[in-house]
Short mmCIF file of C-alpha atoms and ligand atoms in Angstrom, two decimals:
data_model
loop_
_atom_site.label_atom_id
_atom_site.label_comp_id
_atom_site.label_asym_id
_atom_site.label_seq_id
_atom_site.Cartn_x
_atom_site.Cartn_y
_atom_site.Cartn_z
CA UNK V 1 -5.52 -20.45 -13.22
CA UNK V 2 -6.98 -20.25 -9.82
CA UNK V 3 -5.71 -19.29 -6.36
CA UNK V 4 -7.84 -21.18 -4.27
CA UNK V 5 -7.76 -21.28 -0.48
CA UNK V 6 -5.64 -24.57 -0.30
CA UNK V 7 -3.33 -23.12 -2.24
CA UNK V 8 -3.09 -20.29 0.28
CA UNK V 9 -3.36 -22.74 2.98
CA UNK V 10 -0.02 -24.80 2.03
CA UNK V 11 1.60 -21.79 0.87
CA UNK V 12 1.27 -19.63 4.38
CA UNK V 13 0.45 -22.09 6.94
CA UNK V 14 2.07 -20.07 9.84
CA UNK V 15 3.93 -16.83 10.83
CA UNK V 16 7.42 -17.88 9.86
CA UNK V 17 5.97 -18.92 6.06
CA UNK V 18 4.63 -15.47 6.15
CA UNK V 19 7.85 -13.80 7.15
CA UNK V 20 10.11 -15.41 4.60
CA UNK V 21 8.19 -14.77 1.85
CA UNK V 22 8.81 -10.92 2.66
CA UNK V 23 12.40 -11.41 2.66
CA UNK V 24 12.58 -13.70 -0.32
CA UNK V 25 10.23 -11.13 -2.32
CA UNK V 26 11.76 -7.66 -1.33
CA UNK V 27 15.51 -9.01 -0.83
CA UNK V 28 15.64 -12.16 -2.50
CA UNK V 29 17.55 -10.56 -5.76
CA UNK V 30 20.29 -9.34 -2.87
CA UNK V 31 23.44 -9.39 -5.14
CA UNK V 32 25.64 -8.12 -2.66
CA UNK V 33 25.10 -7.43 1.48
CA UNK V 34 24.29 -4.15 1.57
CA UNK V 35 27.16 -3.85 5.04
CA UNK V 36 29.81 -5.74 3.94
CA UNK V 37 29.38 -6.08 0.71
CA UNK V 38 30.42 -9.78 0.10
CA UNK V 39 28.85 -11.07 -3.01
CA UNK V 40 25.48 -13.72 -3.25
CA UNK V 41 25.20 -13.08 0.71
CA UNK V 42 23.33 -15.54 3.31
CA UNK V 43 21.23 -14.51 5.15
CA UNK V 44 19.30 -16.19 7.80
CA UNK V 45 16.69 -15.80 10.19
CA UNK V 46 17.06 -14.55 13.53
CA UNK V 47 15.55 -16.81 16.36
CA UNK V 48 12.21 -15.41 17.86
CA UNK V 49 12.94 -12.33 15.86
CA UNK V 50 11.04 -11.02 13.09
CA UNK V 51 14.77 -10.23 10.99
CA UNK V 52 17.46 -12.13 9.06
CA UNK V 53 21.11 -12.02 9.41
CA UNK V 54 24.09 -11.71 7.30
CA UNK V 55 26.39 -14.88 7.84
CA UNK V 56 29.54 -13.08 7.46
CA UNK V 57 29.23 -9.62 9.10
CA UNK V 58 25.59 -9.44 11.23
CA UNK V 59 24.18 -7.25 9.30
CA UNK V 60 20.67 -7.24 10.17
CA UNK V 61 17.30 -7.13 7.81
CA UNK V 62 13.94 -6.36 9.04
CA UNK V 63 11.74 -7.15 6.11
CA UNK V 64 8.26 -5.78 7.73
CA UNK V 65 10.29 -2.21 8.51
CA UNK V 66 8.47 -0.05 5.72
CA UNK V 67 5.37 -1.96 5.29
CA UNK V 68 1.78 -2.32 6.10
CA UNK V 69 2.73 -5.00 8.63
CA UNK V 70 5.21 -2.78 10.49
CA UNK V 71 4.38 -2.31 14.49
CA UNK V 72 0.97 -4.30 13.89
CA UNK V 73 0.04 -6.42 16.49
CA UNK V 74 -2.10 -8.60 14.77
CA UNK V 75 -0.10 -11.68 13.47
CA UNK V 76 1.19 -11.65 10.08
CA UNK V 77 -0.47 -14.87 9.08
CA UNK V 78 -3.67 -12.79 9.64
CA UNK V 79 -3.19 -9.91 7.45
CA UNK V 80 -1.99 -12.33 4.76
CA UNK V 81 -5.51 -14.34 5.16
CA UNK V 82 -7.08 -10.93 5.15
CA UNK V 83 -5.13 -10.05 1.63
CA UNK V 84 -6.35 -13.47 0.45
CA UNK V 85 -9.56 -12.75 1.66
CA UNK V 86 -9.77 -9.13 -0.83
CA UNK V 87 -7.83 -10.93 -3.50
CA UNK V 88 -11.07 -13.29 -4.00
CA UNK V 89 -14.04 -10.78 -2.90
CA UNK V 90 -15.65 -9.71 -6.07
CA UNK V 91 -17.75 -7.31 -4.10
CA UNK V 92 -15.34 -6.10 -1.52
CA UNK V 93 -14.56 -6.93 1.76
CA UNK V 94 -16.20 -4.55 4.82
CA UNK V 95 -14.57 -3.93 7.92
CA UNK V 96 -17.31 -6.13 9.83
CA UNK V 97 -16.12 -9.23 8.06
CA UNK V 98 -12.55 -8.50 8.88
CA UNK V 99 -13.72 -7.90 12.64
CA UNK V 100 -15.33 -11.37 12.20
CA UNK V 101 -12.52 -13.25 11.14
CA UNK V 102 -9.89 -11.75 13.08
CA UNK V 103 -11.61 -11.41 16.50
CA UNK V 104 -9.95 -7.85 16.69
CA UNK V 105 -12.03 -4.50 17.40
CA UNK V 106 -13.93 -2.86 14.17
CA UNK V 107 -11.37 -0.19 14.51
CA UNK V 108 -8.37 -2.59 14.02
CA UNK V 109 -10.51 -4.16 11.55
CA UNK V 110 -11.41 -1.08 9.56
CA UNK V 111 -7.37 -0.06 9.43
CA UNK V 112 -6.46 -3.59 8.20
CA UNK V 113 -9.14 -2.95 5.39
CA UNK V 114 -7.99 0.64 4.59
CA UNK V 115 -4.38 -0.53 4.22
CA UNK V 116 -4.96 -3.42 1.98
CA UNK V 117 -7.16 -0.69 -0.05
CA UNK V 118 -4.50 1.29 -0.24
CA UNK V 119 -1.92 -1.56 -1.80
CA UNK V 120 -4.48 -1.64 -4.61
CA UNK V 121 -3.12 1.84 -5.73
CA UNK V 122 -1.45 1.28 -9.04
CA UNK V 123 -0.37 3.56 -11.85
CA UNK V 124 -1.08 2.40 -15.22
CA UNK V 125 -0.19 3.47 -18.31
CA UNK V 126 -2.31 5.44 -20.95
CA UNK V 127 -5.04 3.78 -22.65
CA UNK V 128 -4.95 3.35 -26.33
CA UNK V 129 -7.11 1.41 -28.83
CA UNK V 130 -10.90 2.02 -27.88
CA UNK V 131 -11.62 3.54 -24.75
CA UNK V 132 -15.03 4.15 -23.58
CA UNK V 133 -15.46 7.14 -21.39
CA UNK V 134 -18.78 8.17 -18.77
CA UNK V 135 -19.29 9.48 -15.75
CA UNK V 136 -21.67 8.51 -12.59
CA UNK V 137 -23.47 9.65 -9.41
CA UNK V 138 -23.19 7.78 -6.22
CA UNK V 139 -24.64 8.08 -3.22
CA UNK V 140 -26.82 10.89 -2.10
CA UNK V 141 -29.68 11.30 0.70
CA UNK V 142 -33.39 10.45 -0.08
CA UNK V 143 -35.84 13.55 -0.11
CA UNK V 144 -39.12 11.59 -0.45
CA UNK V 145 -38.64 10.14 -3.53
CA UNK V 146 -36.43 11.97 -5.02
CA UNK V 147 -32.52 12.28 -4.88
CA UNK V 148 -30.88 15.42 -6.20
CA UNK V 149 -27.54 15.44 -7.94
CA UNK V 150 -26.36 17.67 -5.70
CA UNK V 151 -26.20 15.00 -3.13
CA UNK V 152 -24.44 12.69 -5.05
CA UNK V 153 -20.43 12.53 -5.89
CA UNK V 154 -19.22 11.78 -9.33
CA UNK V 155 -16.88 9.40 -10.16
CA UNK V 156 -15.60 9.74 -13.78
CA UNK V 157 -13.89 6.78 -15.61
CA UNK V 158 -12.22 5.54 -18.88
CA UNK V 159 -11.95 1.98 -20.12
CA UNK V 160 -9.80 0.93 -23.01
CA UNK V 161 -11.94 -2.25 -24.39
CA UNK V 162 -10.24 -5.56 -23.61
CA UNK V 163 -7.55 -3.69 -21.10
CA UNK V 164 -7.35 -1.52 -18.29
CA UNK V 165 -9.87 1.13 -16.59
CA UNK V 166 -9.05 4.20 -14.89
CA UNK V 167 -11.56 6.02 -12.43
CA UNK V 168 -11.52 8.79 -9.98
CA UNK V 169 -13.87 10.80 -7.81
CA UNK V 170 -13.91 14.12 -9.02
CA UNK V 171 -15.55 17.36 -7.71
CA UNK V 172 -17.36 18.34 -11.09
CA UNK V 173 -18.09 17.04 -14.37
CA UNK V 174 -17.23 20.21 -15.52
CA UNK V 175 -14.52 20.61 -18.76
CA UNK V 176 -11.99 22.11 -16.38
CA UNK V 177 -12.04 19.22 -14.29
CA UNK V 178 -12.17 16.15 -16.63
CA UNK V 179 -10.55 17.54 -19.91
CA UNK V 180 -7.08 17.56 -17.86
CA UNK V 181 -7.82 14.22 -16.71
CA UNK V 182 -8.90 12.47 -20.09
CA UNK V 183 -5.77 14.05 -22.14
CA UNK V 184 -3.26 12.67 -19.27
CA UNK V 185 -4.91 9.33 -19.29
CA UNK V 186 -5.76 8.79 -22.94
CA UNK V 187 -3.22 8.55 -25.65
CA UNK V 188 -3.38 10.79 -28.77
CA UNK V 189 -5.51 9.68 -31.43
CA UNK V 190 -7.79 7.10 -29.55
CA UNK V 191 -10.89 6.40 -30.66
CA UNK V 192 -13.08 7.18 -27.59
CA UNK V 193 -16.84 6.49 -27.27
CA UNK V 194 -19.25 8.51 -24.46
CA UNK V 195 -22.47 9.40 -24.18
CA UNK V 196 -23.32 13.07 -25.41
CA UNK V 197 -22.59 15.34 -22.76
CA UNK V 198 -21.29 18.77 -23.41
CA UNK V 199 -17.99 18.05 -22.20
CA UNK V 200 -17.30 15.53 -24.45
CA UNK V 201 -18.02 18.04 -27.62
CA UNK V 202 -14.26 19.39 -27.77
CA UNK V 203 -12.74 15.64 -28.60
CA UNK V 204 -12.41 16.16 -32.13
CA UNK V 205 -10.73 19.54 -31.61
CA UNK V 206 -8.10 17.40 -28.83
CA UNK V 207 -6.47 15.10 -31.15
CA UNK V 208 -8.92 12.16 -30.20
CA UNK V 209 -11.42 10.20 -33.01
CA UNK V 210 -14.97 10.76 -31.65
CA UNK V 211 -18.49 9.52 -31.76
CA UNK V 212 -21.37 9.05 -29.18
CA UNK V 213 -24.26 7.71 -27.96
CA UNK V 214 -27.81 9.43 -27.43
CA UNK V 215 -29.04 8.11 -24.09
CA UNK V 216 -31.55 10.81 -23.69
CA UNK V 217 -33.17 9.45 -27.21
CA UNK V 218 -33.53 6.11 -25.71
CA UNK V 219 -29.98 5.11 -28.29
CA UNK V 220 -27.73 2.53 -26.50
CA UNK V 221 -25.48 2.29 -29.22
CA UNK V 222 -24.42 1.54 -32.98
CA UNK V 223 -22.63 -1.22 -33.53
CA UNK V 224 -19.43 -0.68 -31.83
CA UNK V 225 -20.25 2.75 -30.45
CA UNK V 226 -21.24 1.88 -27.38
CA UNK V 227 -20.35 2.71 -23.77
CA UNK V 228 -21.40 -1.01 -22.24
CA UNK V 229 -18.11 -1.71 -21.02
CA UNK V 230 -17.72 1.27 -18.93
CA UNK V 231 -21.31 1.22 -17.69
CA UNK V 232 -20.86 -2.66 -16.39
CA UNK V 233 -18.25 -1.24 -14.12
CA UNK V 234 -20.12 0.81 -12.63
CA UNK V 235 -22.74 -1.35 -12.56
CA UNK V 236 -20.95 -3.50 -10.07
CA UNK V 237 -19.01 -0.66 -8.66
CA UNK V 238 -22.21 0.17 -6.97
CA UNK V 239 -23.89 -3.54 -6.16
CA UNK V 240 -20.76 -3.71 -4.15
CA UNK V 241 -20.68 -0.28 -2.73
CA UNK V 242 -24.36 -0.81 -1.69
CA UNK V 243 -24.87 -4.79 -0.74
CA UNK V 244 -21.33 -4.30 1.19
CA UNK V 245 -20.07 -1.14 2.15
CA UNK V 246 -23.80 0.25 2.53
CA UNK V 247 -23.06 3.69 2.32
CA UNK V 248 -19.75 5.21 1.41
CA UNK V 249 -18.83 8.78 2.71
CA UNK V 250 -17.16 11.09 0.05
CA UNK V 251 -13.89 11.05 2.10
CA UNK V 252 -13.53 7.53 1.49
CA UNK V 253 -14.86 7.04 -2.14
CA UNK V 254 -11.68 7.18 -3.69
CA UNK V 255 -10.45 4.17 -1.96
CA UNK V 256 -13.13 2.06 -2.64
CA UNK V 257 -13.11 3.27 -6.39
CA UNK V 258 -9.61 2.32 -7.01
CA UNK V 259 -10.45 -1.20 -4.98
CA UNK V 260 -12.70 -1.96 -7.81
CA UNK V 261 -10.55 -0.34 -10.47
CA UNK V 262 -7.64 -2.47 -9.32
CA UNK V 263 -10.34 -6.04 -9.27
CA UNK V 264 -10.64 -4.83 -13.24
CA UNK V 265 -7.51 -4.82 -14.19
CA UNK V 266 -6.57 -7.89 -12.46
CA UNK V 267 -10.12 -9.66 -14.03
CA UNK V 268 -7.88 -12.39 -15.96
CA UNK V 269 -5.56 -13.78 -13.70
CA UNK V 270 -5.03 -14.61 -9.71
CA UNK V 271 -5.23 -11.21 -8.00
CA UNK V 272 -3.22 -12.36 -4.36
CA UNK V 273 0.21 -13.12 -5.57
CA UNK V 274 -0.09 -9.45 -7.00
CA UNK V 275 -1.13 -8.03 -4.01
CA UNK V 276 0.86 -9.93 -1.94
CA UNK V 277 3.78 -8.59 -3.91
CA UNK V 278 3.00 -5.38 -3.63
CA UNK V 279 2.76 -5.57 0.17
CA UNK V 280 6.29 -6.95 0.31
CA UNK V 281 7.93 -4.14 -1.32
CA UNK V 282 5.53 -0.85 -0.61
CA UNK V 283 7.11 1.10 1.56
CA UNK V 284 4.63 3.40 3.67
ZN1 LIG B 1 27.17 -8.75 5.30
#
């Protein structure tokens, strides 16, 4: 199950293929016209407009009103290529490539990128099962050889083996901060796996099953305690962060975190006609 460029290609060869696809996805389930009210309405498109038409009393539709395509000037066809473009980028997408492909300015490029970013938001549900929690340091200025902690910002994350991962730049690793965020996001009575931080001491005491790893003794794991899963994420959360982004500043770390979050949880099947989706019906 691939989405390949050809298939993009015959899919969205122009503008118009573009702009239908928004009205078919947002208002294609239309039961009645919204003006009129007449029942399994037809609508069609406007001439040299970017709207549809109700056959029976002119009621208009203007599917990019609301969306990430609104008042752009770049054409449509373009931001779809761009979507196609994330949809396939294991390691992200910078705004210098999208300045590339486009021909636009690196700031036009850079909002293009921050709004398909920001499709990739998505609520999941609570993880269940086996869930694998850690926390890691990105970033941070050289002193000479070494890097201090202090410099870094922490991105804390949770992975339910064999489904979905949830991350999030946080301010501390402190208790206060992640306890809040592990109950909310984990389902009572998981079995969750970490390293052995202090935080992770109260578990037991939560209403979770508990057991750990002891990095600092040179233990990667027993069997199937083990925090692999989580620790491959961010091993490629931050081969991408540093072979494309180059340096991320903490204002923006969020964004790229959920980018990757959202490439996770879409790891076993065609990520564009997701996003695409999404992009029909967000409204902004
Ligand atoms: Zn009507």
């Amino acid at each position: 199950m691939r989405y390949t460029i050809n298939t993009f290609n015959e899919k969205f060869p122009d503008d118009d293929s573009c702009l239908n696809y928004l009205f078919e996805q947002a208002y294609g389930d239309m039961i009645a016209c919204p003006k009129c009210g007449i029942i399994n309405p037809s609508y069609y498109r406007v001439k040299n407009r970017k709207c549809f038409e109700c056959k029976d009393c002119g009621n208009q539709i203007h599917p990019l009103a609301n969306t990430i395509f609104h008042k752009s000037s770049t054409p449509l066809r373009s931001w779809f290529y761009i979507i196609y473009l994330f949809s396939v980028a294991k390691n992200g997408v910078s705004a210098k490539e999208v300045e590339r492909h486009l021909g636009v300015t690196y700031k036009c490029a850079w909002r293009i990128a921050k709004q398909v970013r920001e499709l990739m938001n998505q609520e999941t549900g609570r993880l269940t099962g086996i869930v694998e929690t850690d926390e890691t340091y990105i970033g941070g200025r050289k002193r000479g050889k070494d890097i201090t902690f202090q410099d870094k910002e922490i991105v804390f994350g949770m992975v339910e083996r064999g489904g979905k991962i949830k991350a999030a730049h946080v301010p501390s690793a402190g208790a206060r901060i992640l306890l809040p965020r592990l109950k909310e996001s984990i389902a009572d009575g998981t079995t969750i796996y970490s390293d052995q931080a202090r935080v992770y001491s109260t578990l037991k005491r939560l209403g979770y099953l508990h057991d750990s790893v002891n990095h600092s003794a040179g233990e990667y794991g027993r069997g199937i305690v083990h925090t692999n899963t989580i620790e491959g994420f961010w091993g490629q959360l931050k081969r991408s962060i540093d072979g494309t982004y180059h340096c991320v500043s903490p204002k923006y770390l969020q964004s790229y975190v959920t980018e990757f979050v959202y490439r996770y949880n879409y790891r076993n099947q065609p990520v564009f006609p997701v996003l695409i989706a999404s992009a029909a019906r967000r409204v902004q």
